[in-house]
Each structure stands twice: as C-alpha cells, then as structure tokens.
Amino acid sequence: MKNKLVLKETTDLYEVVEALDRTGIGALALVDHDERLIGILTDGDLRRAILRKETKIENIINKSPAVLLYGTPKQTIISKLKQLHRRHIPLVDVNGLFVDLFAIDNIDFVSRDNFVVIMAGGLGTRLGKLTEHKPKPLLNIGDRPILRHMIEHARDQGFRNFLLCVNYKKELIYDYFGNGEKYGVNIRYIEENKRMGTAGALSLISKELLEKPFFVVNGDVITNLDFDDLLVAHRKTSSIATMCVRSYSHEVPYGVIECKKNGEIIDIKEKPQYDFNINAGIYVIDPEALKVLPSDTFYDMPQLFIDLKRRNFDIGSYSIDDYWIDIGKPQDYEQAQKLWSLIDGLI
C-alpha cells in the first residue's frame, strides 16, 4: 500500500520523505512489522521540522493521531475531518491494526442542485440579551456563526444552493454572507415582512426554484447530519415529506403511581424513564407538498405534516443519532460552546 511505510530502526529521513512523496496525498502512515500504527507524517509536519532543523523521525511524526474504525461511513469520516480541521485520518481494524489512510483530497465532491432552505428569520427572544443586537443565526459557536456552520457543513457535502428566509436584523445577515460567493455557495434571500413560522415563508418562494426535493432547516440548529444520506433515505420511500427526529429520554424525578378511579393503587414505578422521538427541525420536502401551504400567512412545519397526513399523503421520519443541538435557550448556547471547545481542543 503506497500510503504507508514500515518504520525500521534503519529507516532514515530521506526514505520517509521519498515514501511521503509517493503517496501523492501529502500524508504517510508509519507502521511497525505487525501493521500496528505508530503515527502519521504530513507535508506540514515535514516543513515545520525543517524550520526547526529537526532530523530525527521520532520527533517529527504525529504519534497520537485521531483514528477511525475501517468501514466507518464515508460521510462520517468527512464530518470528523471537518471537525478536526484535518485532511487525513488513519483507518484501523477492530484490533487496532492499520488498514488505510483516508484523504479528503481524494474525494470527488459532486455538486447537487437541491436547495437548502434555512429559516433564519426568528426573533430569538428566549436568548435574551444575546440577540439584542444580532439575530440568533449570527451568534458564534467557536469562531463562526451558527448559520455559517450549517451552510459550510451542507456545502462540504455538495449542496451549494441556499435560500435564507430572513426577518429580524436581516441586514446583518446580508452583510455577512452576501451572495455566498466567498463561501463557495449561491445564496438567495426570502424576506419575511411579518412572522411566518417555520414553514410560512415557503409560500413566498418561486415554485420554479424548487423543482426537486429540497431541505428545510431551522436556523438555530447545529448538527453533523449526513444530508446526502437523508436525501437518499427520503427518495427510497413514497413520502412526500420527511422529518428528522431524535430520540429523547425523560426521567420523572418522582415515583409514578397508577390508580383506578376508586383510588386503588395498581402499580408504583419509581422514577420511570420515558423515551420519545422529537422533531429535530430538519426536513426534506417534495415540491408537490407546497400546494398545501396557505399563502403569505403564519404556518409551522409540524402543521404542514399534519395537513399532508390529513390529505392521505405519506410522511416519513429519519433518525439522527449523531451530534445535534437546538440553540433555543441560553443553556443550549452554553452547551454548544462547550462542545465546540472540546472538539477544537483536539486540534
């Protein structure tokens, strides 16, 4: 395998540099005779070593790289690399033996013309002073606004056409993103002149734009969702609309008493836990579903699903098991900041 080199006691720097050059991806995995990963070396590691005038291989290689299990879905690997701001990651088997070196540069990113509609017009009143001078989608998580995280995450999966539905302090969103060119995407804006809910603004969009299934995303969501997998799952069903859901557990902090009408106790459950599926605020919608929308009025996305069901359309769900957080309250925002700090600290 050209992306690895068995590191021996006699291996010199010249041999490592030569092997690194052969990979063509700017990275090399170093393994022992048993194929156990020792570490990786990148072009950047080599340049920094030269500047330090360092020639000992053991002082140059990264001996503690992040790794993933071989067979991990491609999009999960890409999402991980994006989180770590890395281009390469070693893949190992269940015994920890090196299998391959995944390089993001080798991925052929297909550009998809499905639109991503982001509802970015909310007031964010539950966040108090945090949204006094800027709309919630422009609040930073780490070094970037919430909205930019979502746009770049979808962009990196090949989705480059965005519609931003804006209202509160919309000029700040215009100023930050413009037409999207500097972020490698195409952005158009839908102006809400009044509160439209999480689906009402869809009635303002030209039907000619939305000729294929499109995504709708709440503007206060941070997630590493695989958009392509969601789209594939939606297309495999007969559903006219698919809602992303997430498992949520709630523990009642008391003993729950089940009684008959006459007061007789039937059962006692001490601090029971109940599991639910909650709405994750991410959807795939077929254009035909837009015919159900009322014109230019307040309308929420759950109501759209209810109305579609009443008209005997099939509606589906898609479970999100990975990272997801809805930033609705100050404590949610603090949690998102902490989680991002943990990810950033791995770099």
Coordinates of C-alpha atoms in Angstrom, one line a residue:
M1 CA 0.0 0.0 0.0
K2 CA 1.6 3.3 -1.1
N3 CA 0.2 5.3 1.8
K4 CA 2.2 3.5 4.5
L5 CA 5.8 2.8 5.4
V6 CA 7.1 0.1 7.8
L7 CA 9.3 2.0 10.2
K8 CA 12.6 0.2 11.0
E9 CA 15.5 1.1 13.2
T10 CA 17.5 1.8 10.0
T11 CA 14.9 4.0 8.3
D12 CA 16.3 7.4 7.6
L13 CA 14.6 10.8 6.9
Y14 CA 15.4 10.5 3.2
E15 CA 13.5 7.2 3.0
V16 CA 10.5 8.7 4.8
V17 CA 10.4 11.8 2.6
E18 CA 10.6 9.6 -0.5
A19 CA 7.7 7.5 0.7
L20 CA 5.7 10.6 1.6
D21 CA 6.2 12.0 -1.9
R22 CA 4.9 8.7 -3.4
T23 CA 1.6 8.9 -1.6
G24 CA 0.5 11.9 -3.6
I25 CA -1.8 13.0 -0.8
G26 CA 0.6 14.8 1.4
A27 CA 0.5 12.3 4.2
L28 CA 2.1 9.0 5.2
A29 CA 1.2 6.3 7.8
L30 CA 4.1 4.8 9.7
V31 CA 3.5 1.2 11.0
D32 CA 5.6 -1.5 12.7
H33 CA 6.2 -5.0 11.4
D34 CA 2.8 -6.1 12.8
E35 CA 1.0 -3.4 10.9
R36 CA 0.3 -1.6 14.2
L37 CA 0.0 2.2 13.6
I38 CA 2.9 4.2 15.0
G39 CA 1.8 7.6 13.7
I40 CA 1.4 9.7 10.6
L41 CA 3.6 12.3 8.9
T42 CA 2.2 15.1 6.7
D43 CA 3.8 17.7 4.4
G44 CA 3.1 20.3 7.1
D45 CA 4.9 18.2 9.8
L46 CA 7.9 17.9 7.5
R47 CA 8.0 21.7 6.7
R48 CA 7.9 22.6 10.4
A49 CA 10.6 20.1 11.1
I50 CA 12.9 21.6 8.5
L51 CA 12.3 25.1 10.1
R52 CA 13.3 23.6 13.4
K53 CA 16.3 21.9 11.8
E54 CA 14.9 18.6 13.2
T55 CA 16.0 15.4 11.5
K56 CA 15.0 12.6 14.0
I57 CA 12.0 10.9 12.6
E58 CA 10.6 10.1 16.1
N59 CA 10.5 13.8 16.8
I60 CA 8.7 14.7 13.6
I61 CA 5.8 12.2 13.3
N62 CA 2.5 12.6 15.0
K63 CA 2.3 9.6 17.4
S64 CA -1.2 10.4 18.6
P65 CA -3.4 11.0 15.6
A66 CA -7.1 10.7 15.7
V67 CA -8.2 7.4 14.1
L68 CA -11.4 5.8 13.0
L69 CA -12.6 2.2 12.5
Y70 CA -12.2 0.9 9.0
G71 CA -15.7 0.6 7.5
T72 CA -16.9 3.9 9.0
P73 CA -19.3 5.6 6.5
K74 CA -17.5 8.0 4.2
Q75 CA -19.6 11.0 5.2
T76 CA -19.0 10.3 8.9
I77 CA -15.2 10.3 8.2
I78 CA -15.5 13.6 6.2
S79 CA -17.6 15.2 9.0
K80 CA -14.9 14.1 11.5
L81 CA -12.1 15.6 9.4
K82 CA -14.1 18.8 9.1
Q83 CA -14.5 19.0 12.9
L84 CA -10.8 18.4 13.4
H85 CA -9.7 20.7 10.5
R86 CA -7.7 17.8 9.1
R87 CA -7.3 16.4 5.6
H88 CA -6.2 12.9 6.6
I89 CA -7.1 10.2 9.1
P90 CA -5.8 6.6 9.6
L91 CA -8.4 3.8 9.5
V92 CA -7.7 0.8 11.7
D93 CA -9.4 -2.6 12.2
V94 CA -11.0 -3.8 15.5
N95 CA -7.6 -5.0 16.6
G96 CA -6.0 -1.6 16.1
L97 CA -4.1 -2.6 13.0
F98 CA -3.6 -0.1 10.2
V99 CA -5.8 -0.6 7.2
D100 CA -5.8 2.6 5.2
L101 CA -5.1 6.3 5.2
F102 CA -8.2 8.2 4.3
A103 CA -7.6 11.5 2.4
I104 CA -10.3 14.1 1.9
D105 CA -8.4 15.4 -1.2
N106 CA -9.2 12.1 -2.9
I107 CA -13.0 12.5 -2.5
D108 CA -14.9 13.6 -5.6
F109 CA -17.4 16.0 -4.2
V110 CA -20.5 16.0 -6.5
S111 CA -22.3 19.3 -6.7
R112 CA -26.0 18.8 -6.1
D113 CA -28.7 21.2 -7.2
N114 CA -31.2 20.5 -4.4
F115 CA -31.9 23.7 -2.5
V116 CA -31.2 24.1 1.3
V117 CA -33.8 26.5 2.7
I118 CA -32.7 27.9 6.1
M119 CA -35.3 29.6 8.3
A120 CA -33.2 32.4 9.7
G121 CA -35.9 35.0 10.5
G122 CA -36.7 34.2 14.1
L123 CA -36.5 36.8 16.9
G124 CA -34.6 34.5 19.3
T125 CA -36.4 36.1 22.3
R126 CA -35.7 33.2 24.6
L127 CA -31.9 34.0 24.4
G128 CA -32.5 37.4 26.0
K129 CA -29.7 39.9 25.6
L130 CA -27.7 37.6 23.4
T131 CA -29.9 38.5 20.5
E132 CA -30.5 42.1 21.4
H133 CA -28.0 43.4 18.7
K134 CA -27.8 40.5 16.3
P135 CA -30.1 37.7 15.0
K136 CA -29.7 34.3 16.6
P137 CA -28.2 32.6 13.5
L138 CA -25.3 35.1 13.7
L139 CA -24.3 34.1 17.2
N140 CA -20.9 32.5 17.2
I141 CA -20.2 28.9 18.1
G142 CA -16.5 28.8 18.3
D143 CA -15.1 31.1 15.6
R144 CA -18.1 31.1 13.3
P145 CA -21.8 32.0 13.4
I146 CA -24.4 29.2 13.8
L147 CA -25.7 29.9 10.3
R148 CA -22.2 29.6 8.7
H149 CA -21.6 26.2 10.4
M150 CA -24.8 24.9 8.7
I151 CA -24.0 26.4 5.3
E152 CA -20.4 25.1 5.3
H153 CA -21.5 21.7 6.5
A154 CA -24.0 21.3 3.7
R155 CA -21.6 22.8 1.2
D156 CA -18.9 20.3 2.0
Q157 CA -21.4 17.5 1.1
G158 CA -22.0 19.1 -2.3
F159 CA -25.1 21.2 -1.6
R160 CA -24.4 24.8 -2.8
N161 CA -27.8 26.4 -3.4
F162 CA -29.2 28.1 -0.4
L163 CA -32.3 30.1 0.3
L164 CA -32.2 32.1 3.6
C165 CA -35.6 33.2 4.9
V166 CA -34.8 36.4 6.9
N167 CA -36.6 38.9 9.0
Y168 CA -35.1 40.1 12.3
K169 CA -32.0 42.3 11.7
K170 CA -31.8 40.8 8.2
E171 CA -29.3 43.4 7.0
L172 CA -26.7 41.9 9.3
I173 CA -27.2 38.5 7.6
Y174 CA -26.9 40.2 4.2
D175 CA -23.7 42.0 5.2
Y176 CA -22.1 38.8 6.5
F177 CA -23.0 36.3 3.7
G178 CA -23.7 38.5 0.7
N179 CA -24.4 36.2 -2.3
G180 CA -22.4 33.4 -0.8
E181 CA -19.5 33.7 -3.3
K182 CA -16.8 34.0 -0.7
Y183 CA -18.0 30.8 1.0
G184 CA -18.3 28.8 -2.3
V185 CA -22.1 28.8 -2.4
N186 CA -25.0 30.5 -4.0
I187 CA -27.3 32.4 -1.6
R188 CA -30.7 34.0 -2.3
Y189 CA -32.9 35.6 0.2
I190 CA -36.6 35.5 1.0
E191 CA -37.8 38.4 3.1
E192 CA -40.4 37.9 5.7
N193 CA -42.2 41.2 6.4
K194 CA -44.0 39.6 9.3
R195 CA -43.8 36.5 11.5
M196 CA -44.3 33.5 9.2
G197 CA -43.5 30.5 11.4
T198 CA -41.2 27.7 10.4
A199 CA -43.0 26.9 7.1
G200 CA -45.0 30.0 6.1
A201 CA -42.1 31.6 4.3
L202 CA -42.0 28.7 1.8
S203 CA -45.1 30.2 0.2
L204 CA -43.0 33.2 -0.8
I205 CA -40.6 31.1 -2.8
S206 CA -40.9 30.9 -6.6
K207 CA -42.2 27.5 -7.5
E208 CA -39.7 27.4 -10.4
L209 CA -36.8 27.3 -8.0
L210 CA -38.0 24.3 -6.1
E211 CA -38.4 21.7 -8.8
K212 CA -36.6 18.9 -6.8
P213 CA -36.8 17.7 -3.2
F214 CA -35.4 20.4 -1.0
F215 CA -34.2 20.7 2.6
V216 CA -35.7 22.9 5.2
V217 CA -33.5 23.6 8.3
N218 CA -34.2 25.7 11.3
G219 CA -31.6 28.5 11.6
D220 CA -30.7 27.6 15.2
V221 CA -29.6 24.0 14.7
I222 CA -26.0 22.7 14.9
T223 CA -25.5 19.2 13.6
N224 CA -23.2 16.9 11.7
L225 CA -26.1 15.4 9.7
D226 CA -25.3 13.5 6.5
F227 CA -27.5 15.5 4.1
D228 CA -26.9 13.1 1.2
D229 CA -27.9 10.0 3.3
L230 CA -31.1 11.9 4.4
L231 CA -31.9 12.7 0.7
V232 CA -31.3 9.1 -0.3
A233 CA -33.5 7.8 2.5
H234 CA -36.3 10.2 1.5
R235 CA -36.2 9.1 -2.1
K236 CA -36.4 5.4 -1.2
T237 CA -39.8 5.9 0.3
S238 CA -43.1 7.1 -1.1
S239 CA -43.2 10.0 1.4
I240 CA -43.9 13.5 0.2
A241 CA -42.1 14.9 3.2
T242 CA -39.6 13.5 5.7
M243 CA -38.9 14.9 9.2
C244 CA -35.7 14.3 11.0
V245 CA -36.3 13.0 14.5
R246 CA -34.1 12.4 17.5
S247 CA -34.5 10.1 20.5
Y248 CA -35.2 12.0 23.7
S249 CA -35.4 10.4 27.2
H250 CA -37.2 12.0 30.1
E251 CA -36.9 10.7 33.7
V252 CA -39.7 11.5 36.0
P253 CA -38.0 12.6 39.3
Y254 CA -40.7 11.0 41.4
G255 CA -42.5 7.7 42.0
V256 CA -45.3 7.5 39.5
I257 CA -48.5 6.0 41.0
E258 CA -51.1 4.3 38.7
C259 CA -54.5 4.3 40.3
K260 CA -58.0 3.1 39.5
K261 CA -60.9 5.6 39.5
N262 CA -61.8 4.5 43.0
G263 CA -58.3 5.3 44.3
E264 CA -57.0 1.8 44.4
I265 CA -53.3 1.7 43.6
I266 CA -52.5 -0.6 40.7
D267 CA -48.8 0.0 40.3
I268 CA -45.9 2.1 41.5
K269 CA -43.0 3.0 39.2
E270 CA -40.0 4.7 40.9
K271 CA -38.6 7.4 38.7
P272 CA -39.6 5.9 35.4
Q273 CA -37.9 6.9 32.2
Y274 CA -39.9 7.6 29.0
D275 CA -38.5 7.6 25.5
F276 CA -39.8 9.9 22.7
N277 CA -38.9 10.9 19.2
I278 CA -38.7 14.7 19.0
N279 CA -38.7 17.0 16.0
A280 CA -35.1 17.9 15.1
G281 CA -36.0 20.9 12.9
I282 CA -34.6 19.4 9.7
Y283 CA -36.8 18.2 6.8
V284 CA -36.8 17.1 3.2
I285 CA -39.9 18.2 1.2
D286 CA -41.1 17.3 -2.3
P287 CA -42.3 20.3 -4.3
E288 CA -45.8 18.9 -4.6
A289 CA -46.2 19.4 -0.8
L290 CA -46.1 23.2 -1.4
K291 CA -49.6 23.0 -2.8
V292 CA -50.9 22.5 0.8
L293 CA -49.3 25.7 2.1
P294 CA -51.6 28.7 2.8
S295 CA -50.5 31.9 1.1
D296 CA -48.5 34.5 2.9
T297 CA -49.6 33.6 6.5
F298 CA -48.1 32.2 9.7
Y299 CA -47.7 28.4 9.4
D300 CA -45.4 26.0 11.2
M301 CA -43.7 22.9 9.7
P302 CA -45.4 20.4 12.1
Q303 CA -48.8 21.7 10.8
L304 CA -47.7 21.1 7.3
F305 CA -47.0 17.4 8.2
I306 CA -50.4 17.2 9.9
D307 CA -52.2 18.7 6.9
L308 CA -50.3 16.4 4.5
K309 CA -51.3 13.4 6.6
R310 CA -55.0 14.5 6.6
R311 CA -54.9 14.6 2.8
N312 CA -53.6 11.0 2.8
F313 CA -50.1 11.8 1.7
D314 CA -47.3 9.6 3.1
I315 CA -45.0 11.3 5.5
G316 CA -41.8 9.8 6.9
S317 CA -39.1 10.2 9.6
Y318 CA -35.3 9.9 9.6
S319 CA -33.5 9.3 12.9
I320 CA -30.5 11.5 13.7
D321 CA -28.1 9.6 16.0
D322 CA -25.1 11.9 15.8
Y323 CA -24.3 15.4 17.1
W324 CA -27.3 17.7 17.1
I325 CA -28.3 20.6 19.3
D326 CA -31.1 23.1 19.1
I327 CA -30.0 26.5 20.4
G328 CA -33.2 27.9 21.8
K329 CA -32.2 28.9 25.3
P330 CA -29.1 30.4 26.9
Q331 CA -28.2 27.0 28.4
D332 CA -28.3 25.4 25.0
Y333 CA -26.0 28.1 23.7
E334 CA -23.6 27.5 26.5
Q335 CA -23.6 23.8 25.9
A336 CA -22.9 24.2 22.2
Q337 CA -20.0 26.4 23.1
K338 CA -18.5 23.9 25.5
L339 CA -18.9 21.0 23.0
W340 CA -17.2 23.1 20.3
S341 CA -14.4 23.9 22.7
L342 CA -13.9 20.1 23.3
I343 CA -13.7 19.5 19.6
D344 CA -11.4 22.4 19.0
G345 CA -9.2 21.2 21.8
L346 CA -8.5 18.1 19.9
I347 CA -6.7 20.0 17.1

